[in-house]
CSV table of C-alpha atoms and ligand atoms in Angstrom, one decimal:
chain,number,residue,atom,x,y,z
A,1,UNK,CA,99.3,89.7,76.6
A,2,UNK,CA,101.3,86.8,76.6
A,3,UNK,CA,102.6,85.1,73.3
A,4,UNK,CA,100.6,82.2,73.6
A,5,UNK,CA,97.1,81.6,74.1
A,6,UNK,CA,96.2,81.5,77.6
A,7,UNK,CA,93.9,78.6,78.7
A,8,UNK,CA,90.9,79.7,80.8
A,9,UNK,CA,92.4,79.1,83.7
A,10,UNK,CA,95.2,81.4,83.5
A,11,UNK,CA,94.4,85.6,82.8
A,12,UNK,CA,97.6,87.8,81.5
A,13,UNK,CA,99.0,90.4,84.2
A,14,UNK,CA,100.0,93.7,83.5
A,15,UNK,CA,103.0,93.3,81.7
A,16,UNK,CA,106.9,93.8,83.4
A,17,UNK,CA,107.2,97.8,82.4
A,18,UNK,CA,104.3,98.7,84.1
A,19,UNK,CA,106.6,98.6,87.8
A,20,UNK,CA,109.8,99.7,86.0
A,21,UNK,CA,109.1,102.5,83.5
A,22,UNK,CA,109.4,106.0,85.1
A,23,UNK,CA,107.2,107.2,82.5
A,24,UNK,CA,103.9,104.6,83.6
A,25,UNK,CA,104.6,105.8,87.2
A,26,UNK,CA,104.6,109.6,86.8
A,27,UNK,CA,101.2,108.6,84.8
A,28,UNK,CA,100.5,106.8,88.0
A,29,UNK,CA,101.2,109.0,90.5
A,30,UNK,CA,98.8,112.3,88.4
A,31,UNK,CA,96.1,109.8,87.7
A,32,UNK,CA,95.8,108.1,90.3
A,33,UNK,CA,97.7,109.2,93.8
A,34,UNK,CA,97.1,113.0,93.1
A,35,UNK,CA,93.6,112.2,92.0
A,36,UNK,CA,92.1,110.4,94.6
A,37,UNK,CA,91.6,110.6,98.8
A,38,UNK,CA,95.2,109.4,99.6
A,39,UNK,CA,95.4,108.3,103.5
A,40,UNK,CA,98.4,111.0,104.9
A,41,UNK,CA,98.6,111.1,108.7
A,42,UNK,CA,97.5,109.5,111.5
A,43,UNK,CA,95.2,112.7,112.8
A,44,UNK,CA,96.2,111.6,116.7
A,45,UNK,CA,99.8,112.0,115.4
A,46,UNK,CA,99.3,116.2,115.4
A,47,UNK,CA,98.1,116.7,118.7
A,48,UNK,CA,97.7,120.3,119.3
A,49,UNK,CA,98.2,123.6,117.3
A,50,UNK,CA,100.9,124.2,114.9
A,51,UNK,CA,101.9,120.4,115.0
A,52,UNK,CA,102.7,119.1,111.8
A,53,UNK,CA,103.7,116.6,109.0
A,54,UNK,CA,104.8,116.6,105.8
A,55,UNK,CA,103.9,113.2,103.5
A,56,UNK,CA,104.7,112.4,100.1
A,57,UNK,CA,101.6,112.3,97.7
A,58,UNK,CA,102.4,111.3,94.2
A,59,UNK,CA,104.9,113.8,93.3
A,60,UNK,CA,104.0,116.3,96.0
A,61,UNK,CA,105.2,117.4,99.3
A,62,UNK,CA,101.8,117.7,101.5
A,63,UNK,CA,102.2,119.5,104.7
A,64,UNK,CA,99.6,118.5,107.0
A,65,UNK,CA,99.1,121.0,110.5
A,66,UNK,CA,96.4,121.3,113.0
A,67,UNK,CA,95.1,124.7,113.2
A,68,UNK,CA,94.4,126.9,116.0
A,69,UNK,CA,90.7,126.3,115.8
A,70,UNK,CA,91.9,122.4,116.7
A,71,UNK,CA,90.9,120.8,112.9
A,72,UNK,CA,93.4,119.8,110.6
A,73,UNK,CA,94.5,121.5,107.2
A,74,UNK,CA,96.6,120.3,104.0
A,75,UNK,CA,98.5,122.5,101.6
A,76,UNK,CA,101.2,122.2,99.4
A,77,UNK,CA,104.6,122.6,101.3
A,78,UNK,CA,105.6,125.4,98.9
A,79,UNK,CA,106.4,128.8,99.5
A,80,UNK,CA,103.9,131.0,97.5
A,81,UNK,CA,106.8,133.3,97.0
A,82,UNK,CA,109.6,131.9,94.9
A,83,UNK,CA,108.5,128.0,95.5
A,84,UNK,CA,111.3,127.0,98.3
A,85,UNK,CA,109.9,123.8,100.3
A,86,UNK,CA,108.4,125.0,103.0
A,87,UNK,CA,109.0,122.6,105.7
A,88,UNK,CA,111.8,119.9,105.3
A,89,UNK,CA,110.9,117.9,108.4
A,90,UNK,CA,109.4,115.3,108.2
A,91,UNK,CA,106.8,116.2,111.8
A,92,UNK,CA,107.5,118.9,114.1
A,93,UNK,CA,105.3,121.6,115.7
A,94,UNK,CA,105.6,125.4,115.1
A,95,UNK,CA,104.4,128.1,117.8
A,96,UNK,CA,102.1,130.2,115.7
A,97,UNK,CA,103.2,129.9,111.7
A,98,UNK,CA,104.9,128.7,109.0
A,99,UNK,CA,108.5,130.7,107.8
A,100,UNK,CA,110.1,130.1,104.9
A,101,UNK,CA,113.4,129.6,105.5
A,102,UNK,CA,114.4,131.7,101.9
A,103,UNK,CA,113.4,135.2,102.5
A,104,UNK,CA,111.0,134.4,105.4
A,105,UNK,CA,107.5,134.8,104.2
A,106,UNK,CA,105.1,133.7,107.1
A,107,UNK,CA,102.2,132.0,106.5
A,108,UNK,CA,99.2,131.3,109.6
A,109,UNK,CA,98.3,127.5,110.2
A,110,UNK,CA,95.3,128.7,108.1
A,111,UNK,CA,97.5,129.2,105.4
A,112,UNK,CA,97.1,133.0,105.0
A,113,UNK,CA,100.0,134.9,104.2
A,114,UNK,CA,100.7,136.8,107.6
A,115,UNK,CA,103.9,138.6,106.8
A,116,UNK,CA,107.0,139.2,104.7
A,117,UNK,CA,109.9,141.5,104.6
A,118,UNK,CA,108.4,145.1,103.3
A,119,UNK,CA,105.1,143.5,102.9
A,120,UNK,CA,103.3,146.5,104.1
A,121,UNK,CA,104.6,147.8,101.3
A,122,UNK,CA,103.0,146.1,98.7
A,123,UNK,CA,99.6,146.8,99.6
A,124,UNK,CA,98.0,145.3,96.6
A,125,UNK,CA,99.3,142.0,97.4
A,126,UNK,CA,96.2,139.4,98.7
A,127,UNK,CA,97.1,137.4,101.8
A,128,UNK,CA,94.6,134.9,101.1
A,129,UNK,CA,95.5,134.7,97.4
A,130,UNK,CA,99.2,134.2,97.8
A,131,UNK,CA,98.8,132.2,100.7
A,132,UNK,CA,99.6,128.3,100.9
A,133,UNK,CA,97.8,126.2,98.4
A,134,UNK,CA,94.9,124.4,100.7
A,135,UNK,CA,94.1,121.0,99.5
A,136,UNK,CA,90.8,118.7,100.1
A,137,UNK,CA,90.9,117.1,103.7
A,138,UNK,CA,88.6,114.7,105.2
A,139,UNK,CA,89.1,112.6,108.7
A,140,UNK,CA,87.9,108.7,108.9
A,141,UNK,CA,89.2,105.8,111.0
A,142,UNK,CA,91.1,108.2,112.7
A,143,UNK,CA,93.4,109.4,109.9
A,144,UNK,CA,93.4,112.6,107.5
A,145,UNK,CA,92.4,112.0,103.8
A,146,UNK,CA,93.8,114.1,101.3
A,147,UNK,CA,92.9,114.6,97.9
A,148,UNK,CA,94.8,117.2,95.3
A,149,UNK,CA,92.2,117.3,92.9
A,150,UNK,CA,90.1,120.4,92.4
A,151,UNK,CA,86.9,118.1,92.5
A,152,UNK,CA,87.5,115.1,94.8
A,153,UNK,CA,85.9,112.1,93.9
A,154,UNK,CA,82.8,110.8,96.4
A,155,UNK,CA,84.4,110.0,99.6
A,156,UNK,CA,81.4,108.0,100.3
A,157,UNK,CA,81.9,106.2,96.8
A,158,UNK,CA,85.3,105.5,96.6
A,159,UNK,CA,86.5,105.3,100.0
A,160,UNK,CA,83.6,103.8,102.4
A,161,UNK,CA,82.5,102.1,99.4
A,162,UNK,CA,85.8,99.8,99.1
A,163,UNK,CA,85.3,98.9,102.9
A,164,UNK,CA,81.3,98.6,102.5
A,165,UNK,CA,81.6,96.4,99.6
A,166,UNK,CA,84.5,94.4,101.4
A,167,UNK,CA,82.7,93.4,104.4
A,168,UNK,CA,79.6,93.7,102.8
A,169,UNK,CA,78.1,96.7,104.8
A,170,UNK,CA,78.4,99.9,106.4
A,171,UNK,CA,78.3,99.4,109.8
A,172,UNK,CA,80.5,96.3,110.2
A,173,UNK,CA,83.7,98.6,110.3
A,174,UNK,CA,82.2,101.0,112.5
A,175,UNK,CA,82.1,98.1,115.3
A,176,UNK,CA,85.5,97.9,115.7
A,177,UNK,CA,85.5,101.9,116.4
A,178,UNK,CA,88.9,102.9,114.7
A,179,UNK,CA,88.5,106.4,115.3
A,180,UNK,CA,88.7,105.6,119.2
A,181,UNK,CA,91.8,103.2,119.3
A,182,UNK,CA,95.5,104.6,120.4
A,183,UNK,CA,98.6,103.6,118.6
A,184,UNK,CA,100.8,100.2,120.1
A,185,UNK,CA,103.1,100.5,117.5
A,186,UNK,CA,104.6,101.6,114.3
A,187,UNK,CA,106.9,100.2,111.7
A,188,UNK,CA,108.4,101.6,108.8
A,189,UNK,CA,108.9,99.4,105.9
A,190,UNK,CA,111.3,100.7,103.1
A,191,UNK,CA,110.6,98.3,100.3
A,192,UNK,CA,112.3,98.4,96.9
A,193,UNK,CA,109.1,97.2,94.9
A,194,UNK,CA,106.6,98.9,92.6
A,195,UNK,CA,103.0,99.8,94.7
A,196,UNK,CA,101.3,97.6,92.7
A,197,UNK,CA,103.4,94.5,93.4
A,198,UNK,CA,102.2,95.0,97.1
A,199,UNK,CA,98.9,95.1,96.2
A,200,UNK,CA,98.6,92.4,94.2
A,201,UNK,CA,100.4,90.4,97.2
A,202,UNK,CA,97.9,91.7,99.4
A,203,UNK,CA,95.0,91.1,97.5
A,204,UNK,CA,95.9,86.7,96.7
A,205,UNK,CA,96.7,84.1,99.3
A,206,UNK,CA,98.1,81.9,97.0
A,207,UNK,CA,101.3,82.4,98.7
A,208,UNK,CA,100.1,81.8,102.2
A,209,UNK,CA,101.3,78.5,102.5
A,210,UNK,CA,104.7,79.0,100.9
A,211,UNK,CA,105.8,81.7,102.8
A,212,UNK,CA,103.5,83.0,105.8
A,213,UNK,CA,103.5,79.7,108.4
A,214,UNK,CA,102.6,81.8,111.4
A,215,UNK,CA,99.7,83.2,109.7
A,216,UNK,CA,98.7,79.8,107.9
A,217,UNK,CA,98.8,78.4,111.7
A,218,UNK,CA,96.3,80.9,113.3
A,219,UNK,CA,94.4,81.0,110.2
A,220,UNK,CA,94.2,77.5,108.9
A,221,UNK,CA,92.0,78.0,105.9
A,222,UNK,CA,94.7,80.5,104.3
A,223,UNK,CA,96.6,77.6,103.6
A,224,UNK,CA,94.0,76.5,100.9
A,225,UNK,CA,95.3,79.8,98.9
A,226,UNK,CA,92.0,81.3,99.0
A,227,UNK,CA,91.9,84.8,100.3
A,228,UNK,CA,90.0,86.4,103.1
A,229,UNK,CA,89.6,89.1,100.2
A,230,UNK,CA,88.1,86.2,97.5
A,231,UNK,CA,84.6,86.5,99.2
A,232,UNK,CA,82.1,89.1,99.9
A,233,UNK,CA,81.7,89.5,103.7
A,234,UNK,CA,83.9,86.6,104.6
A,235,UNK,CA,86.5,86.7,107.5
A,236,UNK,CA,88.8,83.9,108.1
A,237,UNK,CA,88.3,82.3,111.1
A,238,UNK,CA,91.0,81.7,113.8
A,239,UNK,CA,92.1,77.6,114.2
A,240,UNK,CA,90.2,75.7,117.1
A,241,UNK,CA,93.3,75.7,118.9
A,242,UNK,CA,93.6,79.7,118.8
A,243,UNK,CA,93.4,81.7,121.8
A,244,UNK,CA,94.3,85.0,119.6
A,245,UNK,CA,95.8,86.7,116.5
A,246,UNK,CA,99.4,86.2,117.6
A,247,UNK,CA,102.7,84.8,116.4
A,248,UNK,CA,102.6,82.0,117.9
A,249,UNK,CA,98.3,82.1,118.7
A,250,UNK,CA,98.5,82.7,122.7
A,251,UNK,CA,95.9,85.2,124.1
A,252,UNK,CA,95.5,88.4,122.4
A,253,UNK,CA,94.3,91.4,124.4
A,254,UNK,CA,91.0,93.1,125.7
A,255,UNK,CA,88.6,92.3,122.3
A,256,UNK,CA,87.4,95.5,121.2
A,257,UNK,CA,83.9,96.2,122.7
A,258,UNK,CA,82.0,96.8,119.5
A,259,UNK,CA,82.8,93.7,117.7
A,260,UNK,CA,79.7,91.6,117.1
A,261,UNK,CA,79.7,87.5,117.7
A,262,UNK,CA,79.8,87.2,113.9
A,263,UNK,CA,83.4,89.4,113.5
A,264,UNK,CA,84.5,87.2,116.7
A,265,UNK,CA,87.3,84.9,115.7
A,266,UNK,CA,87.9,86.3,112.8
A,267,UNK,CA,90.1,88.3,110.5
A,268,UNK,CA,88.9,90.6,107.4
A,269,UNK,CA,90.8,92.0,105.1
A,270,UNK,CA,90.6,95.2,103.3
A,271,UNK,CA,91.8,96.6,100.3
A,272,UNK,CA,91.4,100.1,99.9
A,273,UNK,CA,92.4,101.7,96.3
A,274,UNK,CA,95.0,103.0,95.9
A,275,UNK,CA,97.5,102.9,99.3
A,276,UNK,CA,95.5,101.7,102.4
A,277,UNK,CA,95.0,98.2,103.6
A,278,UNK,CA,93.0,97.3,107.1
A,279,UNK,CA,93.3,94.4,108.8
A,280,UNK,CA,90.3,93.4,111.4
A,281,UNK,CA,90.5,91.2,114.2
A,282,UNK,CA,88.8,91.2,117.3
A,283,UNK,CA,91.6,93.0,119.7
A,284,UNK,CA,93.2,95.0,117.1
A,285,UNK,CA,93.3,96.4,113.7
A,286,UNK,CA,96.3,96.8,111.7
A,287,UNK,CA,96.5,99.7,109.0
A,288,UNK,CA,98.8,99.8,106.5
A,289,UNK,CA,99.5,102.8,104.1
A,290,UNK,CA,101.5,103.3,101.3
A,291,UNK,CA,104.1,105.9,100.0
A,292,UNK,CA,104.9,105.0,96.2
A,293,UNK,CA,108.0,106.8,96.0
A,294,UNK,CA,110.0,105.8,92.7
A,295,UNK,CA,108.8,103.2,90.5
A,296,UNK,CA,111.0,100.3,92.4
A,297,UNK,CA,110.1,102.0,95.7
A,298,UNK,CA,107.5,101.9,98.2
A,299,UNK,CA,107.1,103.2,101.5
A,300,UNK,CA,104.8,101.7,104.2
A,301,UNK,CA,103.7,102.6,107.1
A,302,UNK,CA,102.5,99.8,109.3
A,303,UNK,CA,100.3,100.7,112.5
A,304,UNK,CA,98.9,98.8,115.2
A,305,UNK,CA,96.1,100.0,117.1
A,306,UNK,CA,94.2,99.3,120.2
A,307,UNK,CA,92.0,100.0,123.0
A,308,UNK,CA,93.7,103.4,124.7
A,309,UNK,CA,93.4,101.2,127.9
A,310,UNK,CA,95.2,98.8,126.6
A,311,UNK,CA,98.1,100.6,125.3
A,312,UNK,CA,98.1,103.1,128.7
A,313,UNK,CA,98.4,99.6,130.7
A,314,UNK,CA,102.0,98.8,129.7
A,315,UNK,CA,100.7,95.6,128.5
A,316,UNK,CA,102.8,93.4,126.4
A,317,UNK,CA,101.7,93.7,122.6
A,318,UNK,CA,104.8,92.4,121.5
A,319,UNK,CA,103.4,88.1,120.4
A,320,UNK,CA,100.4,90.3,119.0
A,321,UNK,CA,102.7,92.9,117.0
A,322,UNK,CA,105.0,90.2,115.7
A,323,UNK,CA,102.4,87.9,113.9
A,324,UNK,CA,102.0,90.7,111.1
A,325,UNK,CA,105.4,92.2,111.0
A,326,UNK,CA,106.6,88.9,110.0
A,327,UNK,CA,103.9,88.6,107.8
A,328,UNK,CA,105.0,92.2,106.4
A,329,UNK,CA,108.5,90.9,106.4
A,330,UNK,CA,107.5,87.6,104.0
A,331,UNK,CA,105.5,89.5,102.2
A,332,UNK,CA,108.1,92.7,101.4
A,333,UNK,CA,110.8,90.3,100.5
A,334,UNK,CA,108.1,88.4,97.9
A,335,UNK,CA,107.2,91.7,96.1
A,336,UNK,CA,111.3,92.6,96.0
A,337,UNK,CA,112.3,89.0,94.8
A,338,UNK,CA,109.4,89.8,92.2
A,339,UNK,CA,110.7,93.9,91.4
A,340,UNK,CA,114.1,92.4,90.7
A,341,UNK,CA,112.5,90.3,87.5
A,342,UNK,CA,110.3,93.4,85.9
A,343,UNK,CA,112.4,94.5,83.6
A,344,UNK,CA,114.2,91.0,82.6
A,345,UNK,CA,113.2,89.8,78.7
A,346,UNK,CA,111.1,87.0,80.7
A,347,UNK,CA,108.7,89.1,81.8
A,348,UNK,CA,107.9,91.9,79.2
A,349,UNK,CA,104.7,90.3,78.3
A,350,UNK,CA,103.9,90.1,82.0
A,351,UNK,CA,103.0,86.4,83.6
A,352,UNK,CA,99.9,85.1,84.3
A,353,UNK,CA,97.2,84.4,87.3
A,354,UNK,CA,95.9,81.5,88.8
A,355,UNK,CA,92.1,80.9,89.1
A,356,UNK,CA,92.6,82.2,92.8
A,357,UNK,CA,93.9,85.0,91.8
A,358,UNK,CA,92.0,86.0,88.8
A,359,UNK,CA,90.5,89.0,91.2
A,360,UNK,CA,93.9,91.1,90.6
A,361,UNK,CA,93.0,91.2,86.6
A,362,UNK,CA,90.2,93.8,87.9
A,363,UNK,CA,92.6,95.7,89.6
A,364,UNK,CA,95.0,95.6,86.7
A,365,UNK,CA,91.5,96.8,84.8
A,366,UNK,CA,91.6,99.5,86.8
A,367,UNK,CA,94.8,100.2,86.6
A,368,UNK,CA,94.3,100.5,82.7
A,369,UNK,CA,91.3,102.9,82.8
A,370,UNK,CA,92.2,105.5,85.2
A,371,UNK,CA,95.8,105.5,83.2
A,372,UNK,CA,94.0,105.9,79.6
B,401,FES,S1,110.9,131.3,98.4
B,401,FES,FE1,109.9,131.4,100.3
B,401,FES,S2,110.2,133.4,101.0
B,401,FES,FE2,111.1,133.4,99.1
B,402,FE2,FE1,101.1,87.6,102.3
């Protein structure tokens, strides 16, 4: 709330604690990152048996490893035993199981306990029982899903339903076939914001034409301030003078053979609760996920995808990768030059949003329910 009445074209944000106080994000990070499917790992990234990675999820150390049977499993990367982190790498592969590096209990990549000094010893002791703590695991658009709650929510619901409600349909994603496309490139953002700072930028394009010329040049309607986001089903069109979604519009590459006249031309947005965005456009997609690591600290992981062919071929993706890593770049440095104010006297009441922006008041609802 704000200490004067707002006028209706102005809604009250959340207010400045909500990215600074450690308290609201340890709330955060039960309620809502260890509660929900939470995008991990790329599932191409683990290629064969015993690879491995170990991710972040709210306060938790996942460690996600491809089993011997080929499909991928999640646990909690702690020994069963006296609670030592199991893996400290961040990826690597092992031969045929996990050892604790403490007092070296082994555990299969199906989690079972396999062995232990003077295990045979203790033949009461369950292998399955006091093996690694398996968490829920679901694969879609080509990445693992994990979820730490007992009783995920619907995966249809929550997940497929933030795309489907996006673009206004189920199968409009599937044309771009996710699954199928290889990996051009990868960037690692560290950025010294609160999660929901870069989702709120995300979600508004009210700062399009301040800070994001490149992107305001290839998509000319993002200069009005109206995000691709605003509208059901809506992707925002390329300028006439656009050959493709690069920094500086030349040719893009081979368009991705699924991708119907209507998705031609365009780019779509998508926000999906709580870490992932995908980006759309007709010879790429760009998926970003999120680490929330401290309250003033996010990590993201930025990939570019495309046809295997295409990536195999050498070709240069560079004019293609550039366009949104700049548009990361702007955008990071907003969300920072925003952190920095949080906790100031100014802002303890929060500030307000603009008529085009009056969509991030529902995610700030929904910030506010799954936190009471
Ligand atoms: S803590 Fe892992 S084997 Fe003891
Ligand atoms: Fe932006």
């Amino acid at each position: 709330m704000t200490a004067i009445d707002l006028p209706p074209s102005l809604l009250a944000t959340l207010p400045g604690s909500s990215y600074t106080d450690p308290a609201i994000f340890a709330r955060e990070q039960a309620k809502i990152f260890e509660a929900d499917w939470f995008c991990a790992v790329r599932s191409a990234d683990l290629a064969g048996p015993g690879a491995f990675e170990t991710v972040q999820i709210g306060k938790e150390s996942v460690l996600v490893s491809r089993g011997r049977d080929g499909k991928l499993n999640a646990f909690l990367n702690v020994c069963r035993h006296r609670g030592a982190r199991l893996c400290t790498s961040e990826t690597g592969t092992v031969k045929r199981a996990f050892q604790c590096p403490y007092h070296a209990w082994t555990y299969g990549l199906d989690g079972k306990l396999i062995a232990a000094p003077n295990l045979t010893g203790m033949p009461d002791v369950d292998r399955t029982e006091f093996g690694l703590t398996k968490l829920h695991l679901q694969e879609w658009l080509g990445y693992a899903w994990v979820c730490l709650a007992d009783e995920p929510p619907s995966f249809e619901e929550t997940v497929i339903g933030a795309v489907t409600e996006r673009l206004g349909g189920p199968a409009e994603i599937d044309a771009y076939g996710i699954d199928g496309l290889a990996l051009g490139k990868r960037i690692e953002y560290d950025v010294k914001a609160n999660w929901k700072q870069i989702i709120e930028n995300f979600m508004e394009c009210y700062h399009c034409a301040t800070i994001h010329p490149e992107l305001t040049e290839v998509l000319p309607e993002f200069a009005d301030g109206y995000a691709a986001q605003y509208y059901v089903g809506h992707g925002a069109e390329f300028g006439g003078d656009i050959k493709g979604f690069t920094v500086d519009g030349s040719e893009g590459v081979d368009r991705l053979p699924g991708v119907t006249e209507a998705q031609d031309r365009k780019y779509y947005a998508i926000t999906i609760k709580p870490g992932v965005f995908v980006n759309l456009v007709p010879d790429h997609v760009i998926l970003h996920r999120m680490f929330p690591l401290a309250p003033d600290r996010t990590l993201v992981r930025c990939d570019w995808l495309y046809l295997p062919e295409v990536v195999e071929s050498g070709r240069d993706l560079s004019r293609s990768v550039e366009l949104f890593h700049r548009v990361n770049l702007q955008d990071f440095e907003a969300c920072e030059r925003c952190q920095l104010a949080m906790d100031s006297r100014s802002y303890a009441r929060g500030g307000v949003l603009v008529p085009s922006e009056h969509h991030i008041g529902a995610f700030h609802d929904w910030v506010r329910t799954r936190l009471s």
